[in-house]
XYZ file of C-alpha atoms in Angstrom:
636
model
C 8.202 73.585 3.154
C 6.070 71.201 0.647
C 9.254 69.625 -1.152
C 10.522 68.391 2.341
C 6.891 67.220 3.486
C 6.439 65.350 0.689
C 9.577 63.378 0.970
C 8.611 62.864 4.751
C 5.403 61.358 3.270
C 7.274 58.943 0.385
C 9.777 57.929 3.156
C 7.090 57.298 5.990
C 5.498 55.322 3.708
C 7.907 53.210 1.758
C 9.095 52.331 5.020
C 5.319 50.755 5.794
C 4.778 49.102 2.991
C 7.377 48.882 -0.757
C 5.779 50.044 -3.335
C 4.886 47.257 -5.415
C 3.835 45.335 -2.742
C 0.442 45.140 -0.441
C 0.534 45.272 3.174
C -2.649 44.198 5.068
C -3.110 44.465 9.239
C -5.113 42.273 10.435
C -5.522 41.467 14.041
C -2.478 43.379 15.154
C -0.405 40.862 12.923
C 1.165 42.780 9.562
C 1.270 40.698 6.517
C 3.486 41.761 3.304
C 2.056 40.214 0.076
C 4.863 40.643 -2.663
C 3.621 37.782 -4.646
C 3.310 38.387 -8.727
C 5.748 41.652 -8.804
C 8.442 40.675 -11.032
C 10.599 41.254 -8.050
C 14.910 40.612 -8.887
C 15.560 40.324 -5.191
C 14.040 40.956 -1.483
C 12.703 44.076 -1.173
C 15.041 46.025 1.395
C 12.200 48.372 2.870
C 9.705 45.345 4.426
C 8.987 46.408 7.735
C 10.813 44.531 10.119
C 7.612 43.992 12.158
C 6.256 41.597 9.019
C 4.742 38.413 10.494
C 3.686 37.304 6.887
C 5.763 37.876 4.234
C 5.049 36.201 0.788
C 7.337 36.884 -2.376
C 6.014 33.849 -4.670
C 6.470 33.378 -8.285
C 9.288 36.319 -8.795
C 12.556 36.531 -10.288
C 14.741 36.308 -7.068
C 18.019 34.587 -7.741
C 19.304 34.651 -4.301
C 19.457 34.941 -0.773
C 21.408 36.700 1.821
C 22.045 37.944 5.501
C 20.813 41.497 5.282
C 17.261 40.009 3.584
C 15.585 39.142 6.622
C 18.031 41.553 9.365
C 16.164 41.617 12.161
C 12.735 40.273 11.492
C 12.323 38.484 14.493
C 8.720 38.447 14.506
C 8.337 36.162 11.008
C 6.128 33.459 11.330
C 5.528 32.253 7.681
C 8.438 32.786 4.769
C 7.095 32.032 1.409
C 9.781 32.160 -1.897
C 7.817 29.385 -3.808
C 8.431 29.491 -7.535
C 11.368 31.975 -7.973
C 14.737 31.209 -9.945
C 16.838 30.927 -6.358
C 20.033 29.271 -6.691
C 22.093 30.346 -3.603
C 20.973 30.956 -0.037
C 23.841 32.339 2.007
C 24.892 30.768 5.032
C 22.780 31.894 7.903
C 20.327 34.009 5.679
C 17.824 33.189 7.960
C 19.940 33.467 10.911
C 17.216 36.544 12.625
C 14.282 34.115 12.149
C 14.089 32.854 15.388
C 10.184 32.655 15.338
C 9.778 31.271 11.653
C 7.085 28.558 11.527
C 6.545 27.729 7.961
C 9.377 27.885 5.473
C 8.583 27.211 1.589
C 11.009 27.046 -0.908
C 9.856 25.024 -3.409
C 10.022 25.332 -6.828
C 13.294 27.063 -7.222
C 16.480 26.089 -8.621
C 18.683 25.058 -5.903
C 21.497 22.649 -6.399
C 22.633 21.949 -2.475
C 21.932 23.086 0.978
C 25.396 23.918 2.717
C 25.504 22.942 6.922
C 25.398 26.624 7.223
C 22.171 27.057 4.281
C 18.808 27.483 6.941
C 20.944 28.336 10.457
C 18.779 30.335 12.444
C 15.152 29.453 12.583
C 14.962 27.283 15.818
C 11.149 26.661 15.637
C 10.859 25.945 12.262
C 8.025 23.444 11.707
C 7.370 23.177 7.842
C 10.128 22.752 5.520
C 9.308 22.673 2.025
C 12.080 22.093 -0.779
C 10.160 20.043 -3.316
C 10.735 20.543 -6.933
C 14.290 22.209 -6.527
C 17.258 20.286 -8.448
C 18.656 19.426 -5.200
C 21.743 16.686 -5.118
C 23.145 16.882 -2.048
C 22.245 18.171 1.662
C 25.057 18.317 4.008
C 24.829 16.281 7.104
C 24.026 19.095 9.362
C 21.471 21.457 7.355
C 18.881 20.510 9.614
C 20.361 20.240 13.202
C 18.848 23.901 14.622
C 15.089 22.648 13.906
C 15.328 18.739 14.646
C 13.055 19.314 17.888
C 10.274 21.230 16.241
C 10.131 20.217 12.627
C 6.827 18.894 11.550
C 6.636 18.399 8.002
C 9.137 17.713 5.688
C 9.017 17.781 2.135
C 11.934 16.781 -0.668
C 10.416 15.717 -3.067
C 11.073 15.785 -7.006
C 14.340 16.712 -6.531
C 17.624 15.007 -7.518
C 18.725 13.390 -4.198
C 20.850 9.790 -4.092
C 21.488 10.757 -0.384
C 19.943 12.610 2.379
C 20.478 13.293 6.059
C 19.698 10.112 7.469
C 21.224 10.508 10.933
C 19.006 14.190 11.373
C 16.098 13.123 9.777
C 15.612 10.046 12.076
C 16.293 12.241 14.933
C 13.264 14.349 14.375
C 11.107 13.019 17.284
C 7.958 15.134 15.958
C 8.176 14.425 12.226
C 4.156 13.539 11.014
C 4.749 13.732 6.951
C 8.343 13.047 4.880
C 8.101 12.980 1.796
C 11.164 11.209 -0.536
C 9.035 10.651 -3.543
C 10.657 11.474 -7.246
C 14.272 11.459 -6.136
C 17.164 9.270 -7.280
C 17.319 7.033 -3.643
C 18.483 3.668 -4.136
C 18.790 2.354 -0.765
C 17.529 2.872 3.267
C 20.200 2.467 5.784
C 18.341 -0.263 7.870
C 16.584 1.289 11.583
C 16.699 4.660 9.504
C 12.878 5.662 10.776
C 12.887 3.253 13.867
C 12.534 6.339 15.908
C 10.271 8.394 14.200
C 7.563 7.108 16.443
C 5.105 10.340 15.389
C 5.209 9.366 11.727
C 2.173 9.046 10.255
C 2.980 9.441 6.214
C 6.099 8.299 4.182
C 6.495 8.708 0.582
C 8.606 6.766 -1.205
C 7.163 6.714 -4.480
C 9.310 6.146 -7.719
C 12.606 6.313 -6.154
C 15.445 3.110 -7.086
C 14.793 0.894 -4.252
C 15.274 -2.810 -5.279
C 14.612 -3.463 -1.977
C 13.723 -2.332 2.035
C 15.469 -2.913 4.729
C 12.945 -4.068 8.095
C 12.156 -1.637 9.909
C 9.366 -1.327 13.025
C 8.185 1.362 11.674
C 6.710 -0.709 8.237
C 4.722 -2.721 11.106
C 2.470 -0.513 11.858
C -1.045 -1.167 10.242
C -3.417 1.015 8.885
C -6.068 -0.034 11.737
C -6.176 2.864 14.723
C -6.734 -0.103 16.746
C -3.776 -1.568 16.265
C -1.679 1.327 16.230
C -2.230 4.796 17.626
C -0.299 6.361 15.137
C -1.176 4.310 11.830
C 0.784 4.940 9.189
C 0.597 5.896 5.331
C 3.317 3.768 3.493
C 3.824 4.646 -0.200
C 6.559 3.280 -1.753
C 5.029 2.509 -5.776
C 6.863 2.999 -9.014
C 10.260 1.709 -7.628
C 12.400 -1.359 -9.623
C 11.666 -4.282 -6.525
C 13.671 -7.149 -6.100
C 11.005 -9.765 -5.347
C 12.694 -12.021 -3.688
C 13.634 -13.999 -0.101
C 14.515 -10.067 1.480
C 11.322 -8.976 1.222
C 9.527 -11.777 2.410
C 8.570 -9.259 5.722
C 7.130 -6.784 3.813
C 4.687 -9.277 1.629
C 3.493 -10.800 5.000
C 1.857 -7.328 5.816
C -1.093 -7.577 3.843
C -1.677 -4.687 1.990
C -3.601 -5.270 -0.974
C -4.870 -2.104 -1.869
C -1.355 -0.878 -2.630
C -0.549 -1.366 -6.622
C 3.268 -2.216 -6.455
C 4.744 -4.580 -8.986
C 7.556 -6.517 -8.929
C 10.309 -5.718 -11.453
C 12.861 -8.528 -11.335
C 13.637 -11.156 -11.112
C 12.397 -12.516 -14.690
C 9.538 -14.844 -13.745
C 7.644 -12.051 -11.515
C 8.584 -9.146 -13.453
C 5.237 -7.273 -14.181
C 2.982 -8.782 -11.305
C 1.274 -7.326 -8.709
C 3.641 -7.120 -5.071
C 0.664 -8.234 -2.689
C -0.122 -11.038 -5.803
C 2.631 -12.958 -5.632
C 2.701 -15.839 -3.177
C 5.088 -16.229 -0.069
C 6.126 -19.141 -1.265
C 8.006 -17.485 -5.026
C 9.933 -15.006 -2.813
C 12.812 -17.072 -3.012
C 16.738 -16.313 -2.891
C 19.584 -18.539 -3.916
C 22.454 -19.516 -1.784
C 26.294 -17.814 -2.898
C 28.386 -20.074 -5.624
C 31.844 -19.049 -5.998
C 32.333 -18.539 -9.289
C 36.031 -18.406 -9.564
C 38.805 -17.844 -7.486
C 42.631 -16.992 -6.953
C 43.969 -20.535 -6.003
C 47.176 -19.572 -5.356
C 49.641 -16.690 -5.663
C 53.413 -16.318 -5.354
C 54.888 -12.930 -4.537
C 58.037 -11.178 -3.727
C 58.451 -9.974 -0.456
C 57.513 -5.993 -0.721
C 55.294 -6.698 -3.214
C 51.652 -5.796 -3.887
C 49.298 -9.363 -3.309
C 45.771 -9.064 -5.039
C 43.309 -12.430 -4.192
C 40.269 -12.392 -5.699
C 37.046 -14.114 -5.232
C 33.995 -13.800 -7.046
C 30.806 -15.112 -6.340
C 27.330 -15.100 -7.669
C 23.690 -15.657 -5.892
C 20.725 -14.159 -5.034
C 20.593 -11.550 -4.101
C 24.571 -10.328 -4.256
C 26.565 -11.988 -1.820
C 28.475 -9.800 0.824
C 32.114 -11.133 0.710
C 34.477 -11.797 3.733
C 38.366 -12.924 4.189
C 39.393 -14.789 6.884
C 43.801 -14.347 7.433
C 45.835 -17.390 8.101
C 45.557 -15.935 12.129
C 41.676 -17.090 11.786
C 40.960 -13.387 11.881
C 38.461 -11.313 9.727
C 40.610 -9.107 7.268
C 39.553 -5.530 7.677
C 40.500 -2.106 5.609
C 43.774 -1.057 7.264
C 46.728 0.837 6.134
C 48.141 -2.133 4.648
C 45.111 -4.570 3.877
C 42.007 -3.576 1.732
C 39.053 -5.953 0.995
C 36.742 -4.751 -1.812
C 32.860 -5.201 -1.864
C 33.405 -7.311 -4.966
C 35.529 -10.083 -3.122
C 38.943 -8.498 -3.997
C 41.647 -8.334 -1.407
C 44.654 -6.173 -1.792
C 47.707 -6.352 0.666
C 49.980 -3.345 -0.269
C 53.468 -3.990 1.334
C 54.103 -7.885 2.252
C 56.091 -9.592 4.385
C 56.679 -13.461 5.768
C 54.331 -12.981 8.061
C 51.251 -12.332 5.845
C 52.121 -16.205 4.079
C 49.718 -18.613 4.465
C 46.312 -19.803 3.371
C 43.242 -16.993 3.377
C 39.485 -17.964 3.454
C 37.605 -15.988 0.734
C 33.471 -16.383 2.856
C 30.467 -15.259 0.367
C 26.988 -14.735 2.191
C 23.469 -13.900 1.904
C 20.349 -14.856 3.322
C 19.970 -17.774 1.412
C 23.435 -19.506 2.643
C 26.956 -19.078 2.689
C 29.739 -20.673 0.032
C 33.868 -20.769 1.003
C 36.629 -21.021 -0.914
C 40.635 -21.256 -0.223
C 43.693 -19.268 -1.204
C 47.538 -20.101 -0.718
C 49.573 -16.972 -0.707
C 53.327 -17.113 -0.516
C 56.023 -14.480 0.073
C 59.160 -14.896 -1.574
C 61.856 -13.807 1.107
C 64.736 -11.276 -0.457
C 68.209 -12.787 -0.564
C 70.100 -12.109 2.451
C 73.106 -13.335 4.148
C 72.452 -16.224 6.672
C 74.219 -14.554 9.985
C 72.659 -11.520 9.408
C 69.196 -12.770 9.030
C 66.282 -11.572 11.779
C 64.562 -13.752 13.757
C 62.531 -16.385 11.657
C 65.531 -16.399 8.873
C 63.389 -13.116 7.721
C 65.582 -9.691 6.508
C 64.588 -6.567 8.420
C 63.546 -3.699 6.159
C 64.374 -3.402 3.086
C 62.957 -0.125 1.885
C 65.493 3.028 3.099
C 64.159 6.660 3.934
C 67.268 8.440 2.713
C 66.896 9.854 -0.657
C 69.948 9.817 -3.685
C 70.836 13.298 -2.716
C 70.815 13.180 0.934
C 72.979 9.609 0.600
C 75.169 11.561 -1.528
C 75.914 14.149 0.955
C 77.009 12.039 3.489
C 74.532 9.824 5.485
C 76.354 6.897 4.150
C 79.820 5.868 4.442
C 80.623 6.465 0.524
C 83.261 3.751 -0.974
C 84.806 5.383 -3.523
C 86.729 1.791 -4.912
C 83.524 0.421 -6.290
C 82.175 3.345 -8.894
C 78.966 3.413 -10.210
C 78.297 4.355 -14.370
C 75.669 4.185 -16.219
C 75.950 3.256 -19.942
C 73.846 2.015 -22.900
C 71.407 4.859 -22.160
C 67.923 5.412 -24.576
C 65.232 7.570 -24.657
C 63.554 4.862 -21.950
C 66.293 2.676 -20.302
C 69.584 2.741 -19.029
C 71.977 -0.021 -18.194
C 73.699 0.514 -14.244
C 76.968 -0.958 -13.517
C 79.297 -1.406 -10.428
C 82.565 -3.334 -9.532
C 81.945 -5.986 -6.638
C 83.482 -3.719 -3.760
C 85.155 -4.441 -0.454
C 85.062 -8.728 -0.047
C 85.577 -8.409 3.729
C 82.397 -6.365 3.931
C 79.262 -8.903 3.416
C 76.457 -7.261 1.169
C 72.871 -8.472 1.558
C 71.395 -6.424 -1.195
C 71.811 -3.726 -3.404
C 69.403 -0.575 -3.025
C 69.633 1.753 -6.540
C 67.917 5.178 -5.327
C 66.903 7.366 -8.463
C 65.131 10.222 -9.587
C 64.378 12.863 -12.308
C 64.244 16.105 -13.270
C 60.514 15.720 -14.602
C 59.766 14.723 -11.460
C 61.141 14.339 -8.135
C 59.654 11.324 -6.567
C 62.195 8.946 -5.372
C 62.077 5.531 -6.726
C 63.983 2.480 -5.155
C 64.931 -0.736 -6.793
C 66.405 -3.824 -4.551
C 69.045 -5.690 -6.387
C 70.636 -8.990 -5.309
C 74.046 -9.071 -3.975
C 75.201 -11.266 -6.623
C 74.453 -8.774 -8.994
C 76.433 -6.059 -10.407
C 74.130 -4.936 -13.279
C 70.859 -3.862 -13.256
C 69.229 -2.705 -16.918
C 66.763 0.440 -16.018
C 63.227 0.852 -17.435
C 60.312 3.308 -18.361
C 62.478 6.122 -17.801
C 61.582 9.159 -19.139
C 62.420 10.498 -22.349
C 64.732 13.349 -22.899
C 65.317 13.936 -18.684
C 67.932 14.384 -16.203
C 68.455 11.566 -13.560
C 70.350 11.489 -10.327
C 71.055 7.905 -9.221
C 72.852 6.420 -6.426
C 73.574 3.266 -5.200
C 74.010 1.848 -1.501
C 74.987 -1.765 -0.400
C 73.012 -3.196 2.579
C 74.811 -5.173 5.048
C 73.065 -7.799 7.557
C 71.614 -6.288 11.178
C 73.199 -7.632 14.397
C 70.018 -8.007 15.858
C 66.439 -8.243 15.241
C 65.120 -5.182 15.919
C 68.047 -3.332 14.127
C 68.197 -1.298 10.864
C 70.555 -2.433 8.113
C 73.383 -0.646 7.846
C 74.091 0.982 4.934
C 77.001 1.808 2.358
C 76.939 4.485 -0.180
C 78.544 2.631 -2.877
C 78.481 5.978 -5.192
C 76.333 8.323 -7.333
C 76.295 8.789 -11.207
C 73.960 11.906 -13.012
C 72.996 10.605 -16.943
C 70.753 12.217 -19.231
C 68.289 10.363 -21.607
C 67.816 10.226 -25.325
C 65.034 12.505 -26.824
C 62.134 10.971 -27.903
C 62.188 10.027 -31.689
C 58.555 9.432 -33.172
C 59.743 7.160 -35.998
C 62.881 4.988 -36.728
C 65.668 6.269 -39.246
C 65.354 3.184 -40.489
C 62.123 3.043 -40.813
C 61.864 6.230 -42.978
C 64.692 4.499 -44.779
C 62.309 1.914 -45.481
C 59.640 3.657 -46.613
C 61.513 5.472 -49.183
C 63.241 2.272 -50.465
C 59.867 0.961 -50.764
C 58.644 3.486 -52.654
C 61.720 3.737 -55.040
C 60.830 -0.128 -55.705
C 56.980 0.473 -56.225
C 58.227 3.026 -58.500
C 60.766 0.799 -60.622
C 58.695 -1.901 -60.722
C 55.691 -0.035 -62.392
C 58.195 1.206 -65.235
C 59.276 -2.464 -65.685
C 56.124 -3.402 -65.980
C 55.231 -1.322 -68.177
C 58.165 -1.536 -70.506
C 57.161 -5.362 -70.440
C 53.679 -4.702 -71.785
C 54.900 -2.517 -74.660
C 57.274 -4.865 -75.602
C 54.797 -7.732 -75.486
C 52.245 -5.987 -77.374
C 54.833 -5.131 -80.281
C 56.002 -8.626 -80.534
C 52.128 -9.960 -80.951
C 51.549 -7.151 -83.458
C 54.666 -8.392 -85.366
C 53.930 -11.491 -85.321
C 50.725 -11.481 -86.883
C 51.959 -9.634 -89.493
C 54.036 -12.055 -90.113
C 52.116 -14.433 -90.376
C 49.078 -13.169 -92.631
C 52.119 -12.019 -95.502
C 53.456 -14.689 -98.624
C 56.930 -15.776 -98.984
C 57.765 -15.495 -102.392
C 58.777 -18.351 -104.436
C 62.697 -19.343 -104.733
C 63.669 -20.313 -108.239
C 67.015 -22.179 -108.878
C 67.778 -24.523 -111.633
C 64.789 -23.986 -113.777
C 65.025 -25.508 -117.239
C 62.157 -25.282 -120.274
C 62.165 -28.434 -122.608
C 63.002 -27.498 -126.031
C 62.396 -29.083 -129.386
C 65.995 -29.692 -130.395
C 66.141 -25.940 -130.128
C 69.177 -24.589 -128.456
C 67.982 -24.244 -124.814
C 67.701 -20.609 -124.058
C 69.798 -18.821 -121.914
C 68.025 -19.027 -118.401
C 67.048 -15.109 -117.229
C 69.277 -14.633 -114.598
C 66.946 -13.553 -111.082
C 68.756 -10.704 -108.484
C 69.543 -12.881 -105.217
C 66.672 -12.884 -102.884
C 67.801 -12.356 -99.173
C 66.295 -14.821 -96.649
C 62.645 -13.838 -95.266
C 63.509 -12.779 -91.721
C 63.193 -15.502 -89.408
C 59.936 -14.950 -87.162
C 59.935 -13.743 -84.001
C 59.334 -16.742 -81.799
C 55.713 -14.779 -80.356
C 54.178 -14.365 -76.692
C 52.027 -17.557 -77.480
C 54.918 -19.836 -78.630
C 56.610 -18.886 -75.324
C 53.834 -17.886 -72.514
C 50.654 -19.192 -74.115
C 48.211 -16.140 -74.637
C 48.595 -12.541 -74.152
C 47.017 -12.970 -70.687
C 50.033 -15.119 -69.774
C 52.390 -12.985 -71.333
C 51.170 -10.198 -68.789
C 51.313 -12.479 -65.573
C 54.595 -12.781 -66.051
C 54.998 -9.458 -66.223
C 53.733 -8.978 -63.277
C 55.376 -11.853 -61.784
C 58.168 -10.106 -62.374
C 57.544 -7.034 -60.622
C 56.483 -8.593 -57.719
C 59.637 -10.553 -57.563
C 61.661 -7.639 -57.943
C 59.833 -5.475 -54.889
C 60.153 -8.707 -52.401
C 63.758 -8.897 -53.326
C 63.949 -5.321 -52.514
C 61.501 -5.281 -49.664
C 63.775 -8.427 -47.984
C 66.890 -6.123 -48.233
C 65.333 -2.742 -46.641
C 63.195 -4.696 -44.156
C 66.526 -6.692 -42.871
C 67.898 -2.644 -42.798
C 64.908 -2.005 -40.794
C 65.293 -4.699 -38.525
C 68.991 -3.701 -38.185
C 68.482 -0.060 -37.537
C 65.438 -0.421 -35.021
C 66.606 -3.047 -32.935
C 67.999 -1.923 -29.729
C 70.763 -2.858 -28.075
C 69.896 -5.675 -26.153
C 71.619 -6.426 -23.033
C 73.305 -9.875 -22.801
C 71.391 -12.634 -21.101
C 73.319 -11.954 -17.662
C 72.283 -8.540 -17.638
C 69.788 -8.099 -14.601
C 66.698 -6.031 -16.120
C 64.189 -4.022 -13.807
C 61.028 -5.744 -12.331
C 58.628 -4.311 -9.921
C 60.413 -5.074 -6.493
């Protein structure tokens, strides 16, 4: 009977208290102290009838549902200083009478909607020194009513819950400080009315938004609820904006002023009304006016400059305010896009650029080309009806159209990138108001369209790509009875082409370079050959120069005394000296000269032969260029 006693013991009392833990009962209320135990994760034998429970400075990585099953009688949750990177959505979901929450010190990255579901009288939130970067919009809404005291601080956040945190009718402290905020939606704590501390310190905030809240003075007399503004150690904008908040009086406060230049450095409270100062919007520069086709994309821009940044407005030609839509898009920086146009969008725009100091204005002219259309088949306002067609090549091809089979369609001339689309004129008695060319590849099957005039019957294709099959098909667009009609549509016919593969260098290019090299090659031995020869005409000729001729002798006769003259001693025949070799300095000056030319030489040679292989090269890697009739692509 012992063995099973004792294990009755172990299990009575590991469900009491876990082992490395300390539990302590005071006043009917169980605490759990698991602080300092090296814990990996939540001890799953806590008595469920914990109302303390403290697991500080462990190893726990993360959280779950079946942590906290059932402990509905929690009133203080502490997991400061562990390595927690998860919580599971509603982890805390049994907590229903959770006070105090801390969680700070961990290594959290977000907070899901679902992250702290559950706890419905939470009070205390504490989440400072995490890595947070983002809270979703709804990670607070179960504990807006009752929450207290909330604190984010030293954490990564450009962006938190505005909408729940300003909902929090109870809120005393919040503290922001040490995040990455660069801006306060304006009213954001106009209904915190129980605030009484707000910590803002060394956040980006070039400036603050008024608010009633920043009214209230540090005097119980003239607030109940004073409140304990901190908002040091961020880059302020001293200027005009601001103005409110200098005309509070705080001079204890040690802010400083970071731009612009002439108060950067001083003291916030130092600085006189009178140097808050903004200056009115200039426009800078402009679109002045823009031609388009019809169908096109329009961009007007505007660009303005002031203090501080102007917000930028455009007025249509209606005298309406130009708003994001599906087919208008106006850009904080004064851009306005207009993705599809039509006749109706001509006119002249107003580009407005405002800030407190003023306002500046400048004007636009935007016109919109019509497409060429027939004159009896116009709509009203001498304006063609749609021009872009929701059949694609291969549904035309089956059938939507009424196919003319007189008027075929080829495709010649084709590269790696272009392709050159021909078609006969067609039936006469049938007017044509455009041309639609409906085309796609095998690389990928978006359908492109391309409007052609009617008095076209060429049209040179672009930026294809290399080495891919294309279907193509062409349809003629006839004029609309009425106004509110489609055009009608003729499938003119359908051609399938293949592109060239893509070929990284020219043949005669490589042509080139080995002709080039051959030359270098040449030249260098010719050259050389030069030099030797030079050299062994110099050599010569000095030798010739420092040897003696011998003396000729003809005719010589010795004066006798009446003697008969001697016989004169006949001499072998004494070929000519060899005539010298007309040397480098006779002909070139010195040997210096005699080199130049060498080289002169050379490089004569090689242009002559780089001429002929770069006229090759300029023959082999031009393309075939279309004639100047040929109609080549543009963005339509």
């Amino acid at each position: 009977m012992a063995p099973p006693l004792l294990l009755l013991l172990l299990a009575s009392g590991a469900v009491a208290c876990p082992l490395p833990c300390v539990c302590q009962n005071l006043s009917e209320s169980l605490s759990t102290l698991c602080a300092h135990r090296g814990l990996l994760f939540v001890p799953p034998n806590v008595d469920r009838r914990t109302v303390e429970l403290r697991l500080a400075d462990n190893f726990i990585q993360a959280l779950g549902p079946p942590d906290f099953r059932n402990m509905t009688g929690l009133v203080d949750l502490t997991l400061s200083r562990n390595a927690i990177t998860r919580i599971g959505a509603h982890s805390f979901g049994d907590l229903e009478s959770l006070r105090s929450l801390h969680l700070d010190g961990n290594r959290l990255v977000e907070l899901g909607a679902s992250s702290l579901r559950g706890p419905a009288n939470l009070q205390h939130l504490i989440l400072s020194g995490n890595q947070l970067g983002r809270i979703a919009p709804g990670a607070f809404d179960d504990f807006l009513e009752s929450l207290e005291d909330l604190d984010l601080s030293y954490n990564n956040l450009r962006q938190v819950p505005w909408a729940g945190i300003g909902a929090m009718p109870v809120l005393h402290t919040l503290n922001l400080d040490h995040n990455l905020i660069d801006a306060l939606p304006p009213g954001a704590f106009a209904q915190l009315g129980q605030l009484s501390r707000l910590d803002l310190t060394s956040n980006r905030l070039t400036t603050l938004a008024p608010d009633p809240l920043f009214s209230r003075g540090r005097d119980a007399e003239a607030s109940p609820v004073p409140l304990v503004l901190s908002f040091s150690g961020n880059p302020l904008h001293c200027n005009c904006e601001l103005l409110w908040l200098r005309r509070l009086a705080r001079p204890d406060d040690l802010e400083t002023c970071a731009s612009p230049p002439g108060l950067a450095g001083r003291y916030f409270w130092a600085v006189p009304e009178g140097e808050f100062s903004c200056e009115p919007p200039l426009i800078a520069r402009h679109t002045r006016r823009l031609w388009v086709l019809e169908g096109q994309r329009a961009t007007l821009r505007c660009r303005a400059l002031g203090d501080p940044a102007p917000a930028m407005h455009w007025v249509g030609p209606d005298d309406r305010l130009v708003g994001n839509s599906s087919r208008a898009r106006a850009f904080p920086n004064g851009t306005l896009e207009l993705g599809v146009t039509s006749a109706g969008d001509a006119g002249g725009y107003t580009c407005i650029a405002t800030n407190p100091a003023g306002e500046a204005t400048a004007h636009v002219e935007l016109q919109v080309l019509a497409l060429p259309h027939s004159g009896n088949g116009s709509t009203e306002g001498g304006r063609p009806g749609p021009s872009d067609i929701a059949a694609s090549a291969r549904t035309a091809a089956e059938g939507e159209g009424t196919q003319e089979t007189e008027a075929a369609v080829q495709v010649t001339e084709v590269t790696a990138t272009s392709g050159l689309v021909s078609w006969g004129p067609g039936r006469p008695a049938e007017p044509v108001w455009m041309f639609q060319i409906q085309y796609n590849s095998s690389e990928d099957e978006t359908l492109i369209y391309r409007i052609v005039p009617a008095s076209s019957h060429q049209f040179l294709l672009k930026h294809l790509v290399p080495g891919a099959d294309y279907d193509l098909c062409l349809l003629a667009l006839s004029p609309t009875a009425g106004p509110s009609d489609l055009p009608a549509t003729r499938l003119l016919g359908c051609a399938h082409f293949s592109t060239l593969a893509a070929t990284p260098l020219c043949h005669a290019l490589q042509a080139h370079v080995l002709g080039g090299t051959l030359t270098v090659a040449v030249g260098g031995v010719l050259v050389a050959a030069l030099l030797v020869f030079t050299v062994a005409l110099l050599v010569r000729g000095r030798g010739a120069g420092n040897g003696r001729l011998p003396l000729k002798l003809s005719h010589v006769q010795s004066q006798t005394n009446g003697g008969s003259s001697p016989t004169p001693k006949s001499h072998p025949p004494r070929s000519p000296p060899p005539r010298p070799q007309r040397s480098c300095s006779l002909d070139l000056g010195d040997t210096g000269g005699c080199y130049g030319y060498a080289r002169r030489l050379g490089g004569a040679w090689a242009r002559r032969s780089h001429s002929v292989h770069g006229g090759f090269l300029g023959a082999g890697c031009r393309g075939a260029g279309g004639s100047a009739e040929r109609l080549e692509e543009s963005v339509v």
